[in-house]
Amino acid sequence: MGYKTVYRDVMKTYEEARENANVLQQRRKDSLYTSIPRLAEIDSDLAALGLALVKQTLAGDEAGLSKTRDKAVRLEHEKSELLCTNHIPEGYLGAVYGCRNCQDTGYLPANPGEIVERCSCLKQRLIEAYYSLSNVKGILEEENFDNFDYRCFSPNIIEEEGISPQNHMGAVHRMATDFVNDFAKGFNNLLLYGAAGLGKTFICHCIAKDLLDAGYTVLYLTAPRLFKVIEDYRFNRDALKEPGEMIDAITDVDLLILDDLGAEFMTVVTSSALFDLVNQRLLAKKPMVISTNLPPDELVHHYSARIVSRFTGYYRMIKFIGEDIRVKKKYGGRYAAV
């Protein structure tokens, strides 16, 4: 599955779910009709009464409508008593949908003239599908708050920082968990910056894991991938199967994580796209977590002042310090905990 066909592939799962629900429903009916023949008669009579009601409504036959409705009520009552007597649970003969809200269509029922809205289950399935494409879903089993290890960071104080990386990461850990715990209470954004290999992506994964587990929609994208998606949408839209699906996910998701900002090939288009995205999510109060190897003073040189002003004004800036921990973790190196 590629992101260009995600929507189509997800909707196929809904079609399969509805088919399975219909098959199961028919099997249950056949079984009950065999063991309780009267149920088959009642359902057949109810179907006939339904057609009669339509004809009587069109003909304006009020007297006929009243009699038909009364007969249908009596049959429904008899059916309920039969099911109860035979210890058949209520709703057993109905379709068994995975989502009761949309009945496995992906869209909520709407009255004529109303805008049809996507069900929350469809939104989540699309996000999970896009998330799987980022190749980090399996990583979250390893990179999460439960596996956060302070011993990977040096306990030695960095003189110019006045704190050790180990103690500093303790503070970063608290800020990240606070972000997760307060997610439903307010609108907050994070910008994680510092040299490569200091744990920024790990913290992004930790945040993603906890919020996904809490039922929020989360999309993780590296900056190069994000801008490739935007570029495809702007310049190759006609070639895409579902041109707006990924863009909708990027703008609508509860939390967008943009990792490794600054690693993309910078153009006027990418700078404009970044501003539009950041500004749009700010206006919609949709949080973002951004990581970058660029310090704040270099961000100004890479991106427009209006973008950086959004970061400084609406994002909590969290600096990462210390030495590259990837090599140390690769060889199992640990420091003593403080």
GROMACS .gro file of C-alpha atoms in nm:
model
  338
    1MET     CA    1   0.000   0.000   0.000
    2GLY     CA    2   0.133   0.343  -0.098
    3TYR     CA    3   0.002   0.672   0.030
    4LYS     CA    4  -0.148   0.741  -0.312
    5THR     CA    5  -0.386   0.445  -0.272
    6VAL     CA    6  -0.446   0.452   0.103
    7TYR     CA    7  -0.803   0.581   0.085
    8ARG     CA    8  -0.907   0.326  -0.176
    9ASP     CA    9  -0.749   0.040   0.018
   10VAL     CA   10  -0.906   0.146   0.347
   11MET     CA   11  -1.249   0.175   0.188
   12LYS     CA   12  -1.208  -0.181   0.059
   13THR     CA   13  -1.181  -0.297   0.420
   14TYR     CA   14  -1.520  -0.134   0.486
   15GLU     CA   15  -1.672  -0.315   0.188
   16GLU     CA   16  -1.534  -0.644   0.318
   17ALA     CA   17  -1.665  -0.571   0.668
   18ARG     CA   18  -2.016  -0.504   0.536
   19GLU     CA   19  -2.007  -0.821   0.326
   20ASN     CA   20  -1.897  -1.023   0.629
   21ALA     CA   21  -2.171  -0.865   0.839
   22ASN     CA   22  -2.432  -0.958   0.577
   23VAL     CA   23  -2.303  -1.315   0.553
   24LEU     CA   24  -2.310  -1.356   0.931
   25GLN     CA   25  -2.658  -1.205   0.950
   26GLN     CA   26  -2.789  -1.445   0.684
   27ARG     CA   27  -2.631  -1.744   0.856
   28ARG     CA   28  -2.800  -1.653   1.182
   29LYS     CA   29  -3.133  -1.607   1.010
   30ASP     CA   30  -3.108  -1.941   0.829
   31SER     CA   31  -3.021  -2.118   1.154
   32LEU     CA   32  -3.309  -1.961   1.348
   33TYR     CA   33  -3.558  -2.009   1.065
   34THR     CA   34  -3.474  -2.379   1.068
   35SER     CA   35  -3.513  -2.416   1.444
   36ILE     CA   36  -3.803  -2.169   1.479
   37PRO     CA   37  -4.004  -2.175   1.153
   38ARG     CA   38  -4.252  -1.919   1.283
   39LEU     CA   39  -3.975  -1.654   1.276
   40ALA     CA   40  -3.939  -1.701   0.901
   41GLU     CA   41  -4.313  -1.656   0.857
   42ILE     CA   42  -4.315  -1.338   1.067
   43ASP     CA   43  -4.024  -1.183   0.878
   44SER     CA   44  -4.189  -1.268   0.546
   45ASP     CA   45  -4.514  -1.110   0.664
   46LEU     CA   46  -4.331  -0.799   0.788
   47ALA     CA   47  -4.160  -0.758   0.452
   48ALA     CA   48  -4.496  -0.778   0.277
   49LEU     CA   49  -4.645  -0.525   0.518
   50GLY     CA   50  -4.357  -0.291   0.442
   51LEU     CA   51  -4.447  -0.292   0.074
   52ALA     CA   52  -4.813  -0.242   0.162
   53LEU     CA   53  -4.728   0.062   0.373
   54VAL     CA   54  -4.546   0.221   0.079
   55LYS     CA   55  -4.840   0.164  -0.157
   56GLN     CA   56  -5.093   0.291   0.098
   57THR     CA   57  -4.885   0.600   0.167
   58LEU     CA   58  -4.867   0.683  -0.205
   59ALA     CA   59  -5.243   0.622  -0.239
   60GLY     CA   60  -5.324   0.831   0.068
   61ASP     CA   61  -5.510   0.538   0.224
   62GLU     CA   62  -5.510   0.650   0.589
   63ALA     CA   63  -5.743   0.376   0.707
   64GLY     CA   64  -5.534   0.108   0.539
   65LEU     CA   65  -5.215   0.257   0.684
   66SER     CA   66  -5.355   0.238   1.036
   67LYS     CA   67  -5.454  -0.128   1.002
   68THR     CA   68  -5.123  -0.226   0.843
   69ARG     CA   69  -4.923  -0.051   1.115
   70ASP     CA   70  -5.124  -0.223   1.388
   71LYS     CA   71  -5.063  -0.561   1.227
   72ALA     CA   72  -4.690  -0.489   1.196
   73VAL     CA   73  -4.674  -0.393   1.566
   74ARG     CA   74  -4.844  -0.720   1.665
   75LEU     CA   75  -4.603  -0.922   1.453
   76GLU     CA   76  -4.301  -0.740   1.598
   77HIS     CA   77  -4.430  -0.811   1.947
   78GLU     CA   78  -4.478  -1.180   1.865
   79LYS     CA   79  -4.128  -1.193   1.720
   80SER     CA   80  -3.979  -1.037   2.033
   81GLU     CA   81  -4.159  -1.290   2.253
   82LEU     CA   82  -4.034  -1.581   2.040
   83LEU     CA   83  -3.676  -1.458   2.062
   84CYS     CA   84  -3.703  -1.404   2.436
   85THR     CA   85  -3.860  -1.747   2.496
   86ASN     CA   86  -3.575  -1.911   2.303
   87HIS     CA   87  -3.310  -1.703   2.483
   88ILE     CA   88  -3.204  -1.521   2.166
   89PRO     CA   89  -3.045  -1.183   2.255
   90GLU     CA   90  -3.199  -0.863   2.122
   91GLY     CA   91  -3.036  -0.755   1.796
   92TYR     CA   92  -2.913  -1.107   1.718
   93LEU     CA   93  -3.079  -1.099   1.375
   94GLY     CA   94  -2.945  -0.757   1.290
   95ALA     CA   95  -2.625  -0.689   1.098
   96VAL     CA   96  -2.313  -0.708   1.315
   97TYR     CA   97  -2.113  -0.398   1.229
   98GLY     CA   98  -1.769  -0.316   1.360
   99CYS     CA   99  -1.877   0.047   1.403
  100ARG     CA  100  -2.235   0.117   1.503
  101ASN     CA  101  -2.204   0.488   1.428
  102CYS     CA  102  -2.143   0.451   1.055
  103GLN     CA  103  -2.246   0.084   1.009
  104ASP     CA  104  -1.912   0.016   0.844
  105THR     CA  105  -1.953   0.273   0.569
  106GLY     CA  106  -1.692   0.513   0.703
  107TYR     CA  107  -1.936   0.804   0.692
  108LEU     CA  108  -2.196   0.927   0.940
  109PRO     CA  109  -2.563   0.936   0.837
  110ALA     CA  110  -2.673   1.277   0.714
  111ASN     CA  111  -3.003   1.437   0.624
  112PRO     CA  112  -3.058   1.567   0.268
  113GLY     CA  113  -2.859   1.885   0.215
  114GLU     CA  114  -2.624   1.823   0.506
  115ILE     CA  115  -2.252   1.775   0.463
  116VAL     CA  116  -2.156   1.410   0.494
  117GLU     CA  117  -1.891   1.369   0.762
  118ARG     CA  118  -1.631   1.100   0.801
  119CYS     CA  119  -1.679   0.873   1.099
  120SER     CA  120  -1.408   0.879   1.364
  121CYS     CA  121  -1.330   0.516   1.279
  122LEU     CA  122  -1.247   0.609   0.918
  123LYS     CA  123  -1.029   0.897   1.031
  124GLN     CA  124  -0.839   0.665   1.263
  125ARG     CA  125  -0.799   0.394   0.999
  126LEU     CA  126  -0.660   0.644   0.750
  127ILE     CA  127  -0.417   0.780   1.007
  128GLU     CA  128  -0.304   0.432   1.106
  129ALA     CA  129  -0.253   0.346   0.740
  130TYR     CA  130  -0.050   0.660   0.678
  131TYR     CA  131   0.137   0.602   1.002
  132SER     CA  132   0.232   0.250   0.894
  133LEU     CA  133   0.378   0.394   0.575
  134SER     CA  134   0.624   0.597   0.780
  135ASN     CA  135   0.789   0.271   0.891
  136VAL     CA  136   0.790   0.365   1.260
  137LYS     CA  137   0.494   0.166   1.391
  138GLY     CA  138   0.718  -0.124   1.490
  139ILE     CA  139   0.973   0.115   1.634
  140LEU     CA  140   0.716   0.239   1.886
  141GLU     CA  141   0.726  -0.100   2.055
  142GLU     CA  142   1.085  -0.021   2.150
  143GLU     CA  143   1.100   0.357   2.157
  144ASN     CA  144   0.849   0.466   2.418
  145PHE     CA  145   0.844   0.618   2.766
  146ASP     CA  146   0.852   0.273   2.927
  147ASN     CA  147   1.192   0.212   2.771
  148PHE     CA  148   1.336   0.555   2.844
  149ASP     CA  149   1.682   0.496   2.996
  150TYR     CA  150   1.861   0.785   3.168
  151ARG     CA  151   2.183   0.582   3.173
  152CYS     CA  152   2.231   0.649   2.802
  153PHE     CA  153   2.310   1.011   2.888
  154SER     CA  154   2.625   1.141   3.050
  155PRO     CA  155   2.610   1.242   3.419
  156ASN     CA  156   2.898   1.484   3.365
  157ILE     CA  157   2.803   1.849   3.384
  158ILE     CA  158   2.850   2.051   3.066
  159GLU     CA  159   3.003   2.373   3.189
  160GLU     CA  160   2.838   2.611   2.942
  161GLU     CA  161   2.497   2.452   3.008
  162GLY     CA  162   2.537   2.424   3.387
  163ILE     CA  163   2.374   2.079   3.390
  164SER     CA  164   2.452   1.721   3.292
  165PRO     CA  165   2.281   1.562   2.989
  166GLN     CA  166   2.142   1.298   3.224
  167ASN     CA  167   1.970   1.551   3.448
  168HIS     CA  168   1.869   1.762   3.150
  169MET     CA  169   1.699   1.464   2.985
  170GLY     CA  170   1.510   1.410   3.307
  171ALA     CA  171   1.364   1.757   3.258
  172VAL     CA  172   1.295   1.688   2.890
  173HIS     CA  173   1.120   1.365   2.986
  174ARG     CA  174   0.894   1.556   3.227
  175MET     CA  175   0.811   1.820   2.965
  176ALA     CA  176   0.725   1.550   2.710
  177THR     CA  177   0.503   1.356   2.951
  178ASP     CA  178   0.336   1.683   3.057
  179PHE     CA  179   0.263   1.751   2.690
  180VAL     CA  180   0.091   1.412   2.663
  181ASN     CA  181  -0.097   1.442   2.992
  182ASP     CA  182  -0.221   1.792   2.910
  183PHE     CA  183  -0.304   1.717   2.547
  184ALA     CA  184  -0.680   1.725   2.598
  185LYS     CA  185  -0.670   2.026   2.830
  186GLY     CA  186  -0.509   2.290   2.611
  187PHE     CA  187  -0.332   2.378   2.289
  188ASN     CA  188   0.045   2.327   2.304
  189ASN     CA  189   0.324   2.279   2.051
  190LEU     CA  190   0.683   2.160   2.091
  191LEU     CA  191   0.998   2.234   1.894
  192LEU     CA  192   1.286   2.002   1.984
  193TYR     CA  193   1.627   2.120   1.869
  194GLY     CA  194   1.987   2.015   1.907
  195ALA     CA  195   2.261   1.820   1.734
  196ALA     CA  196   2.198   1.478   1.577
  197GLY     CA  197   2.179   1.173   1.801
  198LEU     CA  198   2.065   1.340   2.123
  199GLY     CA  199   1.724   1.173   2.152
  200LYS     CA  200   1.486   1.407   1.969
  201THR     CA  201   1.335   1.141   1.745
  202PHE     CA  202   1.311   0.903   2.042
  203ILE     CA  203   1.104   1.159   2.234
  204CYS     CA  204   0.885   1.212   1.924
  205HIS     CA  205   0.819   0.838   1.917
  206CYS     CA  206   0.740   0.832   2.289
  207ILE     CA  207   0.483   1.108   2.250
  208ALA     CA  208   0.329   0.939   1.946
  209LYS     CA  209   0.298   0.603   2.122
  210ASP     CA  210   0.122   0.741   2.430
  211LEU     CA  211  -0.125   0.954   2.233
  212LEU     CA  212  -0.205   0.674   1.988
  213ASP     CA  213  -0.269   0.445   2.283
  214ALA     CA  214  -0.499   0.713   2.427
  215GLY     CA  215  -0.710   0.709   2.110
  216TYR     CA  216  -0.583   1.025   1.941
  217THR     CA  217  -0.498   1.041   1.574
  218VAL     CA  218  -0.126   1.095   1.524
  219LEU     CA  219   0.074   1.125   1.204
  220TYR     CA  220   0.454   1.109   1.199
  221LEU     CA  221   0.640   1.235   0.894
  222THR     CA  222   0.999   1.329   0.828
  223ALA     CA  223   1.040   1.671   0.671
  224PRO     CA  224   1.164   1.532   0.334
  225ARG     CA  225   0.861   1.303   0.313
  226LEU     CA  226   0.618   1.578   0.409
  227PHE     CA  227   0.741   1.810   0.138
  228LYS     CA  228   0.741   1.528  -0.118
  229VAL     CA  229   0.373   1.471  -0.040
  230ILE     CA  230   0.298   1.842  -0.075
  231GLU     CA  231   0.498   1.862  -0.397
  232ASP     CA  232   0.309   1.567  -0.545
  233TYR     CA  233  -0.021   1.725  -0.450
  234ARG     CA  234   0.068   2.060  -0.604
  235PHE     CA  235   0.234   1.948  -0.924
  236ASN     CA  236   0.120   1.588  -0.994
  237ARG     CA  237  -0.235   1.600  -0.862
  238ASP     CA  238  -0.393   1.457  -1.177
  239ALA     CA  239  -0.175   1.145  -1.151
  240LEU     CA  240  -0.279   1.068  -0.793
  241LYS     CA  241  -0.560   0.824  -0.715
  242GLU     CA  242  -0.683   1.020  -0.412
  243PRO     CA  243  -0.505   1.356  -0.439
  244GLY     CA  244  -0.643   1.518  -0.126
  245GLU     CA  245  -0.633   1.229   0.120
  246MET     CA  246  -0.280   1.271   0.255
  247ILE     CA  247  -0.316   1.649   0.267
  248ASP     CA  248  -0.638   1.611   0.464
  249ALA     CA  249  -0.459   1.383   0.710
  250ILE     CA  250  -0.173   1.630   0.752
  251THR     CA  251  -0.408   1.917   0.830
  252ASP     CA  252  -0.679   1.732   1.027
  253VAL     CA  253  -0.486   1.486   1.245
  254ASP     CA  254  -0.497   1.549   1.621
  255LEU     CA  255  -0.116   1.565   1.640
  256LEU     CA  256   0.127   1.608   1.352
  257ILE     CA  257   0.488   1.515   1.427
  258LEU     CA  258   0.736   1.665   1.182
  259ASP     CA  259   1.077   1.507   1.236
  260ASP     CA  260   1.414   1.629   1.109
  261LEU     CA  261   1.308   1.970   0.984
  262GLY     CA  262   1.598   2.114   0.786
  263ALA     CA  263   1.692   1.784   0.622
  264GLU     CA  264   1.468   1.862   0.323
  265PHE     CA  265   1.590   2.029   0.005
  266MET     CA  266   1.500   2.392   0.063
  267THR     CA  267   1.313   2.585  -0.204
  268VAL     CA  268   1.074   2.877  -0.208
  269VAL     CA  269   0.793   2.623  -0.244
  270THR     CA  270   0.893   2.425   0.067
  271SER     CA  271   0.930   2.740   0.275
  272SER     CA  272   0.587   2.860   0.168
  273ALA     CA  273   0.436   2.516   0.228
  274LEU     CA  274   0.585   2.503   0.578
  275PHE     CA  275   0.441   2.842   0.668
  276ASP     CA  276   0.097   2.748   0.533
  277LEU     CA  277   0.099   2.423   0.730
  278VAL     CA  278   0.221   2.573   1.057
  279ASN     CA  279  -0.014   2.869   1.029
  280GLN     CA  280  -0.315   2.657   0.932
  281ARG     CA  281  -0.268   2.424   1.228
  282LEU     CA  282  -0.218   2.718   1.463
  283LEU     CA  283  -0.544   2.876   1.348
  284ALA     CA  284  -0.724   2.543   1.387
  285LYS     CA  285  -0.555   2.485   1.725
  286LYS     CA  286  -0.413   2.154   1.604
  287PRO     CA  287  -0.087   2.078   1.786
  288MET     CA  288   0.246   1.996   1.625
  289VAL     CA  289   0.573   1.852   1.751
  290ILE     CA  290   0.873   1.948   1.538
  291SER     CA  291   1.230   1.827   1.571
  292THR     CA  292   1.532   1.980   1.401
  293ASN     CA  293   1.910   1.971   1.417
  294LEU     CA  294   1.913   2.345   1.355
  295PRO     CA  295   1.950   2.586   1.649
  296PRO     CA  296   1.710   2.883   1.659
  297ASP     CA  297   1.959   3.127   1.507
  298GLU     CA  298   2.006   2.899   1.203
  299LEU     CA  299   1.631   2.848   1.163
  300VAL     CA  300   1.610   3.218   1.082
  301HIS     CA  301   1.856   3.172   0.794
  302HIS     CA  302   1.680   2.864   0.656
  303TYR     CA  303   1.321   2.981   0.682
  304SER     CA  304   1.137   3.311   0.665
  305ALA     CA  305   1.111   3.533   0.969
  306ARG     CA  306   0.735   3.484   0.979
  307ILE     CA  307   0.781   3.107   1.020
  308VAL     CA  308   1.036   3.145   1.298
  309SER     CA  309   0.811   3.400   1.469
  310ARG     CA  310   0.539   3.133   1.482
  311PHE     CA  311   0.786   2.894   1.644
  312THR     CA  312   0.906   3.140   1.905
  313GLY     CA  313   0.558   3.270   1.976
  314TYR     CA  314   0.354   2.948   1.989
  315TYR     CA  315   0.599   2.662   2.048
  316ARG     CA  316   0.778   2.549   2.359
  317MET     CA  317   1.144   2.534   2.254
  318ILE     CA  318   1.328   2.239   2.410
  319LYS     CA  319   1.703   2.217   2.366
  320PHE     CA  320   1.883   1.881   2.360
  321ILE     CA  321   2.242   1.868   2.481
  322GLY     CA  322   2.524   1.619   2.520
  323GLU     CA  323   2.693   1.372   2.290
  324ASP     CA  324   2.555   1.138   2.022
  325ILE     CA  325   2.398   0.849   2.213
  326ARG     CA  326   2.338   0.629   1.910
  327VAL     CA  327   2.688   0.484   1.909
  328LYS     CA  328   2.677   0.432   2.285
  329LYS     CA  329   2.340   0.254   2.264
  330LYS     CA  330   2.462   0.046   1.970
  331TYR     CA  331   2.739  -0.104   2.181
  332GLY     CA  332   2.534  -0.127   2.499
  333GLY     CA  333   2.708   0.159   2.675
  334ARG     CA  334   2.546   0.303   2.988
  335TYR     CA  335   2.642   0.562   3.246
  336ALA     CA  336   2.573   0.528   3.613
  337ALA     CA  337   2.238   0.679   3.709
  338VAL     CA  338   2.244   0.990   3.923
   0.00000   0.00000   0.00000
